[in-house]
Short mmCIF file of C-alpha atoms in Angstrom, two decimals:
data_model
loop_
_atom_site.label_atom_id
_atom_site.label_comp_id
_atom_site.label_asym_id
_atom_site.label_seq_id
_atom_site.Cartn_x
_atom_site.Cartn_y
_atom_site.Cartn_z
CA UNK A 1 0.00 0.00 0.00
CA UNK A 2 1.28 3.47 -0.85
CA UNK A 3 2.29 5.64 2.05
CA UNK A 4 2.65 9.36 2.68
CA UNK A 5 5.92 10.27 4.41
CA UNK A 6 6.71 13.37 6.37
CA UNK A 7 7.00 16.42 4.18
CA UNK A 8 10.14 18.01 2.82
CA UNK A 9 12.67 19.36 5.23
CA UNK A 10 11.54 22.55 6.92
CA UNK A 11 13.71 25.54 7.71
CA UNK A 12 15.57 24.80 10.93
CA UNK A 13 14.66 21.10 11.09
CA UNK A 14 14.61 17.74 9.39
CA UNK A 15 11.79 15.63 7.93
CA UNK A 16 11.29 13.53 11.05
CA UNK A 17 8.29 13.10 13.36
CA UNK A 18 8.30 14.78 16.75
CA UNK A 19 9.41 12.58 19.60
CA UNK A 20 6.91 10.09 20.95
CA UNK A 21 6.88 11.84 24.33
CA UNK A 22 5.93 15.20 22.81
CA UNK A 23 3.13 13.65 20.77
CA UNK A 24 1.79 11.81 23.82
CA UNK A 25 1.66 15.16 25.65
CA UNK A 26 -0.27 16.69 22.74
CA UNK A 27 -2.72 13.79 22.63
CA UNK A 28 -3.20 13.89 26.41
CA UNK A 29 -4.07 17.58 26.25
CA UNK A 30 -6.49 16.86 23.39
CA UNK A 31 -8.23 14.13 25.40
CA UNK A 32 -8.37 16.44 28.42
CA UNK A 33 -10.03 19.15 26.35
CA UNK A 34 -12.45 16.61 24.88
CA UNK A 35 -13.53 15.39 28.31
CA UNK A 36 -13.88 18.95 29.60
CA UNK A 37 -15.93 20.05 26.59
CA UNK A 38 -18.21 17.02 26.89
CA UNK A 39 -18.85 17.75 30.58
CA UNK A 40 -19.42 21.44 29.83
CA UNK A 41 -21.84 20.81 26.95
CA UNK A 42 -23.83 18.24 28.94
CA UNK A 43 -24.04 20.71 31.81
CA UNK A 44 -25.34 23.48 29.54
CA UNK A 45 -27.91 21.25 27.84
CA UNK A 46 -29.17 19.33 30.88
CA UNK A 47 -29.00 21.78 33.77
CA UNK A 48 -32.16 23.72 34.60
CA UNK A 49 -30.52 26.08 37.09
CA UNK A 50 -27.86 27.65 34.86
CA UNK A 51 -28.23 30.96 33.10
CA UNK A 52 -28.83 30.11 29.40
CA UNK A 53 -25.90 30.84 27.13
CA UNK A 54 -25.91 32.44 23.71
CA UNK A 55 -26.66 30.02 20.90
CA UNK A 56 -23.50 31.14 19.09
CA UNK A 57 -21.44 30.16 22.13
CA UNK A 58 -23.03 26.71 22.21
CA UNK A 59 -22.36 26.39 18.49
CA UNK A 60 -18.72 27.38 18.98
CA UNK A 61 -18.34 24.76 21.71
CA UNK A 62 -19.89 22.04 19.54
CA UNK A 63 -17.54 22.82 16.64
CA UNK A 64 -14.56 22.72 19.01
CA UNK A 65 -15.77 19.39 20.39
CA UNK A 66 -16.17 17.89 16.90
CA UNK A 67 -12.66 18.97 15.96
CA UNK A 68 -10.76 16.90 18.52
CA UNK A 69 -11.47 13.46 16.96
CA UNK A 70 -10.22 14.82 13.62
CA UNK A 71 -6.94 15.93 15.18
CA UNK A 72 -6.65 12.44 16.71
CA UNK A 73 -6.95 10.59 13.37
CA UNK A 74 -3.31 9.47 13.36
CA UNK A 75 -3.52 8.46 17.01
CA UNK A 76 -6.50 6.22 16.34
CA UNK A 77 -4.84 4.73 13.24
CA UNK A 78 -1.52 4.22 15.05
CA UNK A 79 0.41 6.20 12.43
CA UNK A 80 1.44 9.09 14.68
CA UNK A 81 4.85 7.61 15.54
CA UNK A 82 5.58 6.16 12.10
CA UNK A 83 7.49 7.82 9.32
CA UNK A 84 4.68 7.17 6.83
CA UNK A 85 0.90 7.40 6.76
CA UNK A 86 -1.71 5.74 4.56
CA UNK A 87 -2.55 8.31 1.84
CA UNK A 88 -6.32 8.00 2.22
CA UNK A 89 -6.13 8.71 5.96
CA UNK A 90 -3.75 11.62 5.40
CA UNK A 91 -5.90 13.17 2.65
CA UNK A 92 -9.10 12.79 4.68
CA UNK A 93 -7.55 14.38 7.75
CA UNK A 94 -6.08 17.26 5.73
CA UNK A 95 -9.40 18.09 4.09
CA UNK A 96 -11.39 17.84 7.33
CA UNK A 97 -8.85 19.86 9.32
CA UNK A 98 -8.76 22.76 6.88
CA UNK A 99 -12.56 22.88 6.98
CA UNK A 100 -12.58 22.58 10.76
CA UNK A 101 -10.08 25.39 11.28
CA UNK A 102 -12.13 27.69 9.03
CA UNK A 103 -15.33 26.83 10.93
CA UNK A 104 -13.59 27.23 14.31
CA UNK A 105 -12.23 30.70 13.61
CA UNK A 106 -15.45 31.86 11.93
CA UNK A 107 -17.69 30.59 14.76
CA UNK A 108 -15.37 32.30 17.25
CA UNK A 109 -15.79 35.59 15.39
CA UNK A 110 -19.58 35.19 15.22
CA UNK A 111 -19.69 34.39 18.93
CA UNK A 112 -17.74 37.49 19.92
CA UNK A 113 -19.67 39.72 17.51
CA UNK A 114 -23.10 38.46 18.63
CA UNK A 115 -22.11 38.85 22.28
CA UNK A 116 -21.19 42.47 21.66
CA UNK A 117 -24.40 43.06 19.66
CA UNK A 118 -26.55 41.60 22.45
CA UNK A 119 -24.75 43.80 24.98
CA UNK A 120 -25.57 46.85 22.85
CA UNK A 121 -29.02 46.05 21.46
CA UNK A 122 -30.44 43.77 24.13
CA UNK A 123 -31.95 40.28 24.31
CA UNK A 124 -34.53 41.02 21.59
CA UNK A 125 -31.74 40.41 19.06
CA UNK A 126 -32.12 36.67 19.62
CA UNK A 127 -35.85 36.72 18.86
CA UNK A 128 -35.15 36.72 15.12
CA UNK A 129 -35.26 32.97 14.45
CA UNK A 130 -34.17 33.18 10.81
CA UNK A 131 -31.19 35.37 11.64
CA UNK A 132 -30.18 33.02 14.45
CA UNK A 133 -30.33 29.93 12.22
CA UNK A 134 -28.33 31.63 9.47
CA UNK A 135 -25.60 32.61 11.93
CA UNK A 136 -25.50 29.09 13.37
CA UNK A 137 -25.30 27.41 9.94
CA UNK A 138 -22.67 29.68 8.34
CA UNK A 139 -19.66 27.94 10.01
CA UNK A 140 -20.88 24.48 8.94
CA UNK A 141 -21.44 25.60 5.34
CA UNK A 142 -17.94 27.05 5.32
CA UNK A 143 -16.59 23.82 6.86
CA UNK A 144 -18.20 21.64 4.19
CA UNK A 145 -17.22 23.86 1.25
CA UNK A 146 -13.60 24.17 2.42
CA UNK A 147 -13.35 20.42 3.05
CA UNK A 148 -14.64 19.62 -0.43
CA UNK A 149 -12.27 22.16 -2.02
CA UNK A 150 -9.19 20.86 -0.16
CA UNK A 151 -10.13 17.25 -0.89
CA UNK A 152 -10.30 18.02 -4.63
CA UNK A 153 -6.93 19.79 -4.45
CA UNK A 154 -5.46 16.84 -2.56
CA UNK A 155 -6.70 14.44 -5.23
CA UNK A 156 -5.17 16.59 -7.96
CA UNK A 157 -1.88 17.19 -6.10
CA UNK A 158 -1.31 14.27 -3.71
CA UNK A 159 2.35 15.23 -3.29
CA UNK A 160 1.23 18.37 -1.44
CA UNK A 161 -0.52 16.38 1.32
CA UNK A 162 1.78 15.33 4.15
CA UNK A 163 2.68 15.78 7.79
CA UNK A 164 5.06 18.66 8.29
CA UNK A 165 8.00 18.10 10.60
CA UNK A 166 7.01 19.14 14.09
CA UNK A 167 3.31 18.34 13.68
CA UNK A 168 1.04 15.40 14.53
CA UNK A 169 -1.49 15.82 11.72
CA UNK A 170 -1.63 15.92 7.92
CA UNK A 171 -2.37 19.11 6.03
CA UNK A 172 -2.50 20.29 2.44
CA UNK A 173 0.60 22.41 1.76
CA UNK A 174 -0.06 23.63 -1.79
CA UNK A 175 -0.19 27.26 -2.85
CA UNK A 176 -3.94 27.39 -2.19
CA UNK A 177 -3.31 26.71 1.51
CA UNK A 178 -1.88 30.22 1.87
CA UNK A 179 -5.36 31.65 1.24
CA UNK A 180 -6.68 29.62 4.18
CA UNK A 181 -3.89 30.88 6.47
CA UNK A 182 -4.62 34.45 5.41
CA UNK A 183 -8.27 33.88 6.31
CA UNK A 184 -7.24 32.66 9.78
CA UNK A 185 -5.16 35.78 10.35
CA UNK A 186 -7.87 38.18 9.10
CA UNK A 187 -10.59 36.60 11.25
CA UNK A 188 -8.29 36.64 14.27
CA UNK A 189 -7.68 40.38 13.80
CA UNK A 190 -11.44 41.00 13.44
CA UNK A 191 -12.02 39.18 16.74
CA UNK A 192 -9.52 41.46 18.46
CA UNK A 193 -11.27 44.52 16.97
CA UNK A 194 -14.68 43.40 18.27
CA UNK A 195 -13.15 42.75 21.68
CA UNK A 196 -11.93 46.34 21.55
CA UNK A 197 -15.58 47.39 21.05
CA UNK A 198 -16.40 45.36 24.17
CA UNK A 199 -13.79 47.23 26.17
CA UNK A 200 -15.12 50.58 24.92
CA UNK A 201 -18.69 49.60 25.85
CA UNK A 202 -17.65 48.53 29.32
CA UNK A 203 -15.58 51.65 29.90
CA UNK A 204 -18.40 53.95 28.73
CA UNK A 205 -20.91 52.39 31.11
CA UNK A 206 -18.39 52.34 33.93
CA UNK A 207 -17.70 56.05 33.48
CA UNK A 208 -21.42 56.81 33.45
CA UNK A 209 -22.01 54.91 36.68
CA UNK A 210 -19.02 56.61 38.30
CA UNK A 211 -20.64 59.93 37.40
CA UNK A 212 -23.67 59.08 39.51
CA UNK A 213 -21.58 57.86 42.42
CA UNK A 214 -21.58 54.13 41.69
CA UNK A 215 -18.39 52.12 41.43
CA UNK A 216 -18.53 49.31 38.89
CA UNK A 217 -16.35 46.50 40.21
CA UNK A 218 -14.32 44.43 37.77
CA UNK A 219 -14.70 40.72 38.42
CA UNK A 220 -11.26 39.14 38.69
CA UNK A 221 -12.45 35.88 37.15
CA UNK A 222 -14.11 37.77 34.28
CA UNK A 223 -10.96 39.79 33.66
CA UNK A 224 -8.80 36.67 33.63
CA UNK A 225 -11.15 34.87 31.23
CA UNK A 226 -11.26 37.78 28.80
CA UNK A 227 -7.49 38.24 29.03
CA UNK A 228 -6.89 34.53 28.40
CA UNK A 229 -9.25 34.46 25.43
CA UNK A 230 -7.53 37.54 23.98
CA UNK A 231 -4.07 36.03 24.47
CA UNK A 232 -5.21 32.85 22.72
CA UNK A 233 -6.35 34.89 19.72
CA UNK A 234 -3.14 36.94 19.64
CA UNK A 235 -1.01 33.79 19.81
CA UNK A 236 -3.00 32.20 17.00
CA UNK A 237 -2.73 35.28 14.77
CA UNK A 238 1.02 35.65 15.42
CA UNK A 239 1.67 31.94 14.78
CA UNK A 240 -0.25 31.91 11.50
CA UNK A 241 1.40 35.15 10.36
CA UNK A 242 4.81 33.75 11.24
CA UNK A 243 4.00 30.57 9.29
CA UNK A 244 3.22 32.68 6.22
CA UNK A 245 6.33 34.85 6.57
CA UNK A 246 8.84 32.08 7.32
CA UNK A 247 7.24 29.52 4.97
CA UNK A 248 7.31 26.82 7.61
CA UNK A 249 10.08 27.19 10.17
CA UNK A 250 10.05 24.09 12.33
CA UNK A 251 9.83 26.15 15.54
CA UNK A 252 6.64 27.79 14.24
CA UNK A 253 5.28 24.37 13.30
CA UNK A 254 5.81 23.14 16.86
CA UNK A 255 4.05 26.25 18.17
CA UNK A 256 1.07 25.70 15.87
CA UNK A 257 0.88 22.03 16.85
CA UNK A 258 0.90 22.97 20.53
CA UNK A 259 -1.76 25.60 19.91
CA UNK A 260 -4.03 23.16 18.04
CA UNK A 261 -3.57 20.50 20.73
CA UNK A 262 -4.42 22.86 23.59
CA UNK A 263 -7.21 24.90 21.93
CA UNK A 264 -10.09 22.81 23.26
CA UNK A 265 -8.69 22.74 26.80
CA UNK A 266 -8.16 26.51 26.72
CA UNK A 267 -11.77 26.98 25.56
CA UNK A 268 -12.92 24.97 28.59
CA UNK A 269 -10.75 27.06 30.92
CA UNK A 270 -12.18 30.29 29.48
CA UNK A 271 -15.89 29.46 29.36
CA UNK A 272 -16.39 26.72 31.97
CA UNK A 273 -14.91 28.69 34.88
CA UNK A 274 -17.83 31.04 35.33
CA UNK A 275 -19.38 31.31 38.75
CA UNK A 276 -22.62 29.44 38.08
CA UNK A 277 -20.75 26.55 36.43
CA UNK A 278 -18.34 26.25 39.35
CA UNK A 279 -21.24 26.41 41.78
CA UNK A 280 -22.89 23.50 40.02
CA UNK A 281 -19.79 21.35 39.54
CA UNK A 282 -18.22 21.92 42.95
CA UNK A 283 -21.22 22.61 45.13
CA UNK A 284 -19.54 21.19 48.22
CA UNK A 285 -16.14 22.81 47.62
CA UNK A 286 -16.99 26.12 45.99
CA UNK A 287 -19.24 28.61 47.73
CA UNK A 288 -19.91 31.83 45.89
CA UNK A 289 -21.34 34.94 47.39
CA UNK A 290 -24.96 35.47 46.52
CA UNK A 291 -25.51 38.76 44.73
CA UNK A 292 -28.50 41.00 45.45
CA UNK A 293 -31.29 40.74 42.92
CA UNK A 294 -32.23 43.69 40.76
CA UNK A 295 -35.67 45.13 41.32
CA UNK A 296 -37.71 44.09 38.32
CA UNK A 297 -39.89 47.19 38.60
CA UNK A 298 -37.00 49.25 37.19
CA UNK A 299 -36.29 47.29 34.03
CA UNK A 300 -39.23 45.10 33.20
CA UNK A 301 -38.05 44.70 29.62
CA UNK A 302 -34.28 44.56 29.93
CA UNK A 303 -33.15 42.88 33.15
CA UNK A 304 -33.83 39.25 32.30
CA UNK A 305 -30.56 37.34 32.23
CA UNK A 306 -29.24 36.81 28.75
CA UNK A 307 -27.60 33.76 27.27
CA UNK A 308 -24.20 34.93 28.41
CA UNK A 309 -20.54 34.72 27.56
CA UNK A 310 -17.47 35.39 29.63
CA UNK A 311 -17.70 39.11 28.89
CA UNK A 312 -21.32 40.13 29.40
CA UNK A 313 -24.22 39.05 31.57
CA UNK A 314 -27.12 41.36 30.91
CA UNK A 315 -28.17 44.37 28.88
CA UNK A 316 -28.99 47.71 30.46
CA UNK A 317 -29.79 50.59 28.14
CA UNK A 318 -28.90 54.22 28.68
CA UNK A 319 -32.41 55.11 29.87
CA UNK A 320 -32.13 52.40 32.49
CA UNK A 321 -28.79 53.69 33.71
CA UNK A 322 -30.16 57.23 33.71
CA UNK A 323 -32.96 56.16 36.03
CA UNK A 324 -30.36 55.20 38.61
CA UNK A 325 -30.12 58.89 39.44
CA UNK A 326 -33.66 58.80 40.80
CA UNK A 327 -33.45 55.48 42.71
CA UNK A 328 -31.61 54.36 45.78
CA UNK A 329 -27.93 53.65 45.31
CA UNK A 330 -28.16 50.12 46.70
CA UNK A 331 -30.44 49.07 43.85
CA UNK A 332 -28.24 50.87 41.34
CA UNK A 333 -25.15 49.17 42.71
CA UNK A 334 -26.85 45.85 42.04
CA UNK A 335 -27.51 47.00 38.50
CA UNK A 336 -23.89 47.99 38.14
CA UNK A 337 -22.82 44.41 38.81
CA UNK A 338 -25.01 43.22 35.95
CA UNK A 339 -23.56 45.58 33.36
CA UNK A 340 -20.60 43.20 32.93
#
């Protein structure tokens, strides 16, 4: 049977597989992320006490969960430590991975953008069923179309499908792959821009509340989650950009492999460490402080808890914040906690 060896020698390295120990570490991290994502998704879908999350967040988590078995193709086939791989397995993994990566980055962008939009417009944004379904289906359509395109390219140019030195998966390395890497970098930059809008929104509301004598506390856990998510995006953008500029330095390949192996676990650490999740998972070990409830008479239409992300919990419009001037500061302080 024909086999697909490791690709041509990369800059700064040789066409050899990473050591067995390094690959085992990568696979262990992948399995850890898979278990964490499964527990998180089951908790979101089955728990009746949790605050509902945005549909785009759930979609992002599902896509991340579906990606791990694809990255583990060579582990399941036993080819990860060999110098050659069956061409059909290598081509299938390459096509699926390119589609997965496109869907992952696009769903991440849609999640961040929809979270910001809900924070600005309010929960009524999710009432548009057709818009919601279109946003949820876009990443899968992109996944399927990219997979089909890469599979056709792999069939036409099988010599361009191989495992690069320093990686544990097969990819298509033809000229067309550069367009996919450029897409990764552009989407990553767009995510950072939208996160900048989030920061501006938070700062504007914080300044307004300070003007009426209310301090808006910054949750340490929220800050750490947002910072971690931002660092993940920056690392991904820098790695992809470096891959394009260096045309495959082996050190960059190792960085990308480590990033791909740890992505699912990092997603769990970012989104599954919110207070209500920790309360539910570690009820006997983790005791959170109960926060005062907001008087519903003030915001009958805008204080219901939204499907939330790590950066926003509820929507309060300017008229609602303005009314704080005429109400007691204790109630307004409770509202201030819900702004973020």
